[in-house]
Amino acid sequence: MTKKAKWIWYPGDYEIALFNKCMAKRYERDVLITPFWRMDTHYVTVKFYGDFKLTKRNRITVKVDGTFNIFIEELGYIYDFDGVLDLPAGEYHMQILVNNVGKLPCVYVDGEEIKSSSETFRVTCQDNVFYPAADGKFDDIAVSPNSDVRHEEEVFPVAVKNTEKGVLYDFGKEISARLRLKGCKKGTKFECYYGESLEEVSDEAHCEQLDRFTALNETEETPINKAFRYLFVKADCPYKEINVLSETSEVKNKGFFESDDDTLNKIYEVSVHTLDLCKGDFFLDGAKRDRWAWSGDAYQSFLVNYYSFCDDETVKRTITALKGKEPIKTHINHIMDYTMYWILSLYDYLEYGGDEKFVSGVYESAKGYMDFLLQRRNEDGFLYYITGDWVFIDWAEMDNTGETSFEQILFVQTLRKFAEITRLLNKGDGAYYDETAQKLLDKTIEVFYKDGRFVHGRNNGVLQKKVTRYANMFAILFDLLDEKMTKSVVEKVLLNGDVQKITTPYMRFYEQAALSKIDSGYDIVSEMKDYWGGMLKCGATTFWEAFDPNEKGAEKYAMYGRPFGKSLCHAWGANPIYLIYNCILGIKPSSLGYKSFVCRPKLWMMPNFKCGCPIGNGMIYISYDGKAFDIRSDGGEGVVYVPEGFIAPKTAKKSGEGYVISDGENLVFTR
Amino acid sequence: MTKKAKWIWYPGDYEIALFNKCMAKRYERDVLITPFWRMDTHYVTVKFYGDFKLTKRNRITVKVDGTFNIFIEELGYIYDFDGVLDLPAGEYHMQILVNNVGKLPCVYVDGEEIKSSSETFRVTCQDNVFYPAADGKFDDIAVSPNSDVRHEEEVFPVAVKNTEKGVLYDFGKEISARLRLKGCKKGTKFECYYGESLEEVSDEAHCEQLDRFTALNETEETPINKAFRYLFVKADCPYKEINVLSETSEVKNKGFFESDDDTLNKIYEVSVHTLDLCKGDFFLDGAKRDRWAWSGDAYQSFLVNYYSFCDDETVKRTITALKGKEPIKTHINHIMDYTMYWILSLYDYLEYGGDEKFVSGVYESAKGYMDFLLQRRNEDGFLYYITGDWVFIDWAEMDNTGETSFEQILFVQTLRKFAEITRLLNKGDGAYYDETAQKLLDKTIEVFYKDGRFVHGRNNGVLQKKVTRYANMFAILFDLLDEKMTKSVVEKVLLNGDVQKITTPYMRFYEQAALSKIDSGYDIVSEMKDYWGGMLKCGATTFWEAFDPNEKGAEKYAMYGRPFGKSLCHAWGANPIYLIYNCILGIKPSSLGYKSFVCRPKLWMMPNFKCGCPIGNGMIYISYDGKAFDIRSDGGEGVVYVPEGFIAPKTAKKSGEGYVISDGENLVFTR
């Protein structure tokens, strides 16, 4: 098979250029809101080097996005270039210098014996550093990485209501779509209002998304997708037809989950749909708002993605875009916690994804962020609030000025995981990071661990009295405490209803994940049915940014001081997928790149179910009917730890407390 | 007078964006050649902050280059913005967030009581650092900093020759111009060849500049200026008219020089014309080639400029563009010497220009470059050749690998001047730089000063036998040697015809400047008439990149392996202006910002002359008829040191060996 030529570019710059385009799509009504952090851009002048040998005359096509020249060491500059080079047999050293300020500089070279790709060309931004050129899915000369390629399909409303003022469409569930209006009379004034809820679409003055325009052509298209379930269209003149073009994902959910419990099934289905709508060129926080890549949100999306879409390309794009370019002057998204989640996401990616070359490529930047964190410690070695930084933690009442215990706990884990990354990539022994982590943990316990749990923070040397769940549950999640402390923290905080409750799926996620680590008899399934199921009861067709069951009526749609400010399709709402597979069924990688796995299910809380869970290079299929636990691996070797009372098939090979399952094998445990 | 509103932008980004446009104008025939160093770009997302108070209702116009939003703390986001804000009396805190990947993000705000300018708005690229917004000459809402404004006038040939193949135009001297062809029949094929020399224009296959196109309109214009004296136009169909549109400088030469010596007058006139053609948005090296800003070339152009055009805005633009953005990964233009000239140019600018705020604004970058230099020393403290760097020094036969004495001497001066800059801007005591300079000088003398002069270099511990002029003449120029060593170096190198001669005006400049520092009876005027006059004899209408009197015929136009590769209009050819004013008439600033001056003329080598020399805020006028030396200051106080034998007017006030001349005063010294 002959390989195809590919468009090539400077590593990371496709992501950066795409990020600029993508981040310029958040609108609040007619107001464009681009990110509030520094946006970087592609290198504007880039030189590609390709050395090749032709055994015969080749007709070589060169196409470039940008102004450019071609220099061949053996021939000099190519004058009068008309798109094609006719080169006789021989060795050649080719340089293509491309200049493009507005768009990604990229190149496509195609001859019988030389085809551009990351394997055949090197590239530099002319700073004396050379890399293999980057390539990707673009192998069509007519479709460069700068092309806007849309994947869309027409969707149809489940209900249409004609009113005096216009037409109201209900699509039955949230979609991300744009409109094509056909048969417009020129000059027709259109007003299109979108709503995630019926209340929102009905409130022209306050709905968050709209399109208003005057038709200049017979067919008009709105330029940018909106996220909505309801659409209300007003026109001062009749038009013939409206198509609603919904964005479709190229990468589909690879898993499935069906059970005897309809609510659980619905939670899974809605979670998948939620992440699907929030996933575009990058993992974004929400479909309606912010449509930005936030590192803390993306970190969770990555984890959920590893159990559903396995869209690793989008993981890598998001990591690269969030990283930005040198110099590092602020936290990622300006948020202290988010810089750390970004580092942690690299470790997860090594486990679940496994493209070590990719992580190696961003290692220096990661080290830069580690240095940035280390430089911002105070005399106690604590991270603390510095003006201009944002210590987020969660949307909740709390005082995050001064030193917060949560940020220290997160930093301990970040240091440990970075030490591991350093070793895994053969970049050093990581000892400095491990030692720093240990010192920080000791000091954190010394200062913040009082009366058997962590208090929230310290300001000017004075401990806050307030206790929050964050540091406590993360300390459990990261296995930082001894048995006695763990027990104390679980009792005094995690299972203590008097401690301020969490109202975002974001932090519910970590809370559930932490609780899944302990054998407390805590029932995550019930909790999911209660909290996520609570949103379903409120009519959710995607999961929300925040949910407080106590809020009534349209009050639950309000946030940030705006009546419909809350995002009703928020990526972090999708994390039941992770909770089911990782925390309940206990499916996790046991080697880098998910080449092997473990499965340690907590079946007691589960109804009868069938599911497929994607892993590295394949799937695990499980069915459970209350008696038999049937598991088949289709993608790697694993070890299954079944609960007490289950009997392994006779042929099953033991491995410690578990049973080995090999690729393609089916084991049925019964009781 | 009411101030006008101005377009505002992020400091330095106008220069960076303009630099990108300007650096994409170098063509070799039809081949675009953009720079070989990393080109940076403007910040793509920029936020402007303006706080203001309105005493009454204001109608405020806001215009932006880019997509944007307006947020007013008191009002929130401005929805449905139509270009104008009607704001009642009150206090406002306005934020305008602009996004523009392809062009400079910039803003224009104009109301009766709020007008955008560097005084009224701050700006950030969202890295938590805020600066006053930058502004400049753009105060017309219709002409943003992204506009391409051309200043052109039609010029006419001094001779036209119709040949069988086309029409040959001779403009009498080099110009920088583009063509407008009127009355074209659509489909006409045009071939336009340009030549700095008659030989070049006559050689269609090798001339460096051409335009070939097919007319699509009745009037066709070539897009980019070419530098030429001769033009040859071929068309396969008659056209009606050709206009040759010559670029005109907004800033004109402020000085004048007339003498009894026609050659000297011509040298002055041609020097001015040369610099004029090489000066556009930036100080470029040459009009035909490279049309790039090279720091070493620019450094000289700045100095010449201070005695002619006094175009400080272009100095600042060039300094900013050469600086680039963080991170510093290579030398400026990749050339070790050029990083140092860039630092030195800051000191000169403080002396001659005096906008301390500007130098303060680039100080951190300058410190970054100093760190970069300091990090690249070897164990002896010497700068040395590192793969990827370019040690240029001059176009001449020499071995610049290893350690060269020249780079150390230049570094000594750079360290000293940076210490002075540091003190002048109150950024520290500069002691570290001074101490490092002294150690380096001692070590340089220890290692390279052999037999009474500096040898060229050392490779792997072995001294080169070769002696070149560079380190020797720069040591004199920078006053680094004691009397005995100075005498030795002058005799053994500077006045020694056996030491390899310099064939570029670039290094002739420093050579003459060095010789002017010693009382050797060396006649710079004769040397200028010989070397620069030599070019005039060869028909030069602008001064050249290099000139070797021994080369004959068209051989003298060749360089870089191309028959017409040499630039015949090269900025560094213009330096007789500096030699006349600075080195012969001894006019120099004696305070920062050229608020005062000294004049120490070497009249013995001069013919009778009259001249005007621009200084900081005015002019010095001098005339000399062999007997009387008549000097008038029109722009500052100075001290005049006349040669022995001249008698001061009775009223003249002594100051040491010189005589004080106050602003507006006229002193006539006679003998």
Coordinates of N, CA and C in Angstrom, one line a residue, chain A residues 20 24 28-41 43-45 67 69 77-81 97 99 101-102 125-128 212 326-327 329-330 334 388, chain B residues 20 24 28-41 43-45 67 69 77-81 97 99 101-102 125-128 212 326-327 329-330 334 388:
Chain A
N20 N -7.6 29.2 18.7 CA -7.9 30.6 18.4 C -9.3 30.6 17.7
A24 N -13.2 31.7 19.7 CA -13.9 32.9 19.3 C -15.3 32.5 18.9
E28 N -22.6 35.5 24.1 CA -23.7 35.8 25.0 C -24.6 36.7 24.3
R29 N -25.7 36.2 23.8 CA -26.6 37.0 22.9 C -25.7 37.4 21.7
D30 N -25.6 38.7 21.4 CA -24.8 39.1 20.3 C -23.4 39.5 20.6
V31 N -23.0 39.2 21.9 CA -21.7 39.7 22.4 C -20.7 38.5 22.3
L32 N -19.6 38.7 21.6 CA -18.5 37.7 21.5 C -17.7 37.7 22.8
I33 N -17.5 36.6 23.4 CA -16.6 36.6 24.6 C -15.5 35.6 24.4
T34 N -14.3 36.1 24.2 CA -13.2 35.3 24.0 C -12.5 35.1 25.4
P35 N -11.6 34.2 25.5 CA -11.1 33.9 26.9 C -10.4 35.0 27.6
F36 N -10.3 34.9 28.9 CA -9.7 36.0 29.7 C -8.3 35.6 30.1
W37 N -7.7 34.6 29.4 CA -6.3 34.3 29.6 C -5.5 34.7 28.3
R38 N -4.2 34.7 28.4 CA -3.4 35.0 27.2 C -3.6 33.9 26.2
M39 N -4.0 34.3 25.0 CA -4.1 33.4 23.9 C -2.8 33.5 23.0
D40 N -2.2 32.4 22.7 CA -1.0 32.4 21.9 C -1.4 32.1 20.5
T41 N -0.4 32.2 19.6 CA -0.7 31.9 18.2 C 0.4 31.1 17.6
Y43 N 3.5 30.0 15.0 CA 4.6 30.7 14.5 C 4.3 31.1 13.1
V44 N 4.6 32.4 12.8 CA 4.2 32.9 11.5 C 5.1 32.6 10.4
T45 N 6.4 32.3 10.7 CA 7.3 31.9 9.7 C 8.0 30.6 10.1
T67 N 2.4 32.5 2.0 CA 3.4 32.8 1.0 C 4.6 31.9 1.3
N69 N 8.6 30.1 -0.3 CA 9.6 29.8 -1.3 C 10.1 28.4 -1.2
Y77 N 17.1 28.4 -5.3 CA 15.7 28.8 -5.2 C 15.0 28.4 -6.5
I78 N 13.8 27.9 -6.3 CA 13.0 27.6 -7.5 C 12.2 28.8 -8.0
Y79 N 12.7 29.3 -9.1 CA 12.0 30.5 -9.7 C 10.9 30.0 -10.5
D80 N 9.9 30.9 -10.8 CA 8.8 30.6 -11.7 C 8.1 29.3 -11.3
F81 N 7.9 29.1 -10.0 CA 7.3 27.9 -9.5 C 5.8 27.9 -9.9
L97 N 10.0 27.5 2.9 CA 9.9 28.5 4.0 C 8.5 29.1 3.8
N99 N 5.3 31.6 5.2 CA 4.9 32.8 6.0 C 3.4 32.9 6.0
V101 N 0.6 34.9 8.7 CA 0.3 35.6 9.9 C -1.1 35.1 10.4
G102 N -2.0 35.1 9.5 CA -3.4 34.9 9.9 C -3.8 33.4 10.1
C125 N 10.9 26.8 13.7 CA 10.4 28.2 13.7 C 11.6 29.2 13.6
Q126 N 12.7 28.6 13.2 CA 14.0 29.4 13.0 C 14.6 29.9 14.3
D127 N 14.5 29.0 15.3 CA 15.1 29.3 16.6 C 16.2 28.3 16.8
N128 N 16.7 27.7 15.8 CA 17.8 26.7 15.8 C 17.3 25.3 16.4
R212 N -29.8 37.3 15.2 CA -30.7 38.3 14.6 C -30.0 38.8 13.3
E326 N 5.4 29.4 25.4 CA 6.3 30.1 26.3 C 6.1 31.6 26.0
P327 N 6.4 32.5 27.0 CA 6.8 32.2 28.3 C 5.6 31.9 29.2
K329 N 3.6 32.7 32.2 CA 3.5 33.9 33.1 C 2.3 33.8 34.0
T330 N 1.4 32.9 33.8 CA 0.3 32.7 34.6 C -0.1 31.3 34.7
H334 N -5.5 30.9 34.4 CA -5.3 31.8 35.5 C -5.6 31.0 36.9
G388 N -4.2 38.2 41.2 CA -4.1 37.9 39.8 C -4.4 36.4 39.6
Chain B
N20 N 6.2 42.2 10.5 CA 5.8 41.0 9.7 C 5.4 41.4 8.2
A24 N 8.0 40.7 4.6 CA 7.5 39.8 3.6 C 7.5 40.6 2.2
E28 N 13.5 37.9 -4.5 CA 14.6 37.7 -5.5 C 13.9 37.1 -6.7
R29 N 13.9 38.0 -7.7 CA 13.0 37.7 -8.9 C 11.6 37.4 -8.4
D30 N 11.0 36.2 -8.7 CA 9.6 36.0 -8.2 C 9.6 35.3 -6.9
V31 N 10.7 35.1 -6.3 CA 10.8 34.3 -5.1 C 10.8 35.2 -3.8
L32 N 9.8 35.0 -3.0 CA 9.7 35.7 -1.7 C 10.7 35.2 -0.7
I33 N 11.5 36.0 -0.1 CA 12.4 35.5 0.9 C 12.2 36.3 2.2
T34 N 11.5 35.6 3.1 CA 11.3 36.2 4.5 C 12.5 35.8 5.4
P35 N 12.6 36.5 6.5 CA 13.8 36.3 7.3 C 14.1 34.9 7.8
F36 N 15.3 34.6 8.1 CA 15.7 33.3 8.6 C 15.8 33.2 10.1
W37 N 15.3 34.2 10.8 CA 15.2 34.1 12.2 C 13.7 34.0 12.6
R38 N 13.5 33.7 13.9 CA 12.1 33.5 14.3 C 11.4 34.9 14.3
M39 N 10.2 34.9 13.6 CA 9.4 36.1 13.5 C 8.3 35.9 14.6
D40 N 8.1 36.9 15.4 CA 7.1 36.9 16.4 C 5.8 37.6 15.9
T41 N 4.8 37.5 16.7 CA 3.6 38.2 16.2 C 2.9 38.9 17.4
Y43 N 0.0 40.0 20.1 CA -0.9 39.2 20.9 C -2.3 39.3 20.2
V44 N -2.9 38.1 20.1 CA -4.1 38.0 19.3 C -5.4 38.4 20.1
T45 N -5.3 38.3 21.4 CA -6.4 38.7 22.3 C -5.9 39.8 23.3
T67 N -12.6 41.3 16.1 CA -13.9 41.1 16.7 C -13.7 41.5 18.2
N69 N -15.7 42.8 22.2 CA -16.9 43.2 23.0 C -16.6 44.4 23.9
Y77 N -22.1 43.9 29.9 CA -21.8 43.8 28.5 C -22.8 44.7 27.7
I78 N -22.2 45.3 26.6 CA -23.1 46.1 25.8 C -23.6 45.3 24.7
Y79 N -24.9 44.9 24.8 CA -25.6 44.2 23.7 C -26.0 45.1 22.6
D80 N -26.2 44.5 21.4 CA -26.7 45.2 20.3 C -25.9 46.5 20.0
F81 N -24.6 46.4 20.1 CA -23.8 47.6 19.9 C -23.8 47.9 18.4
L97 N -12.5 44.1 24.8 CA -11.7 42.9 24.6 C -11.7 42.7 23.1
N99 N -10.1 40.6 19.6 CA -9.5 39.4 19.1 C -9.2 39.6 17.7
V101 N -6.4 37.6 14.9 CA -5.2 36.8 14.7 C -4.4 37.3 13.6
G102 N -5.0 37.8 12.5 CA -4.3 38.2 11.3 C -3.7 39.6 11.4
C125 N -2.3 41.7 27.7 CA -2.6 40.6 26.9 C -3.1 39.4 27.7
Q126 N -3.6 39.8 28.9 CA -4.3 38.9 29.8 C -3.3 38.0 30.5
D127 N -2.1 38.5 30.8 CA -1.1 37.7 31.6 C -0.9 38.4 32.9
N128 N -1.9 39.2 33.4 CA -1.9 39.9 34.7 C -0.9 41.1 34.7
R212 N 6.4 40.1 -13.5 CA 5.8 39.5 -14.7 C 4.4 39.2 -14.4
E326 N 9.5 37.4 23.9 CA 10.0 36.3 24.7 C 9.5 35.0 24.1
P327 N 10.1 33.9 24.3 CA 11.4 33.7 25.0 C 12.6 34.0 24.1
K329 N 15.7 32.9 22.5 CA 16.3 31.6 22.2 C 17.5 31.7 21.3
T330 N 17.6 32.8 20.6 CA 18.8 32.9 19.7 C 19.3 34.4 19.8
H334 N 20.2 36.0 14.7 CA 21.1 34.8 14.9 C 22.6 35.2 15.0
G388 N 24.9 27.0 15.2 CA 23.6 27.7 15.1 C 23.8 29.2 15.2

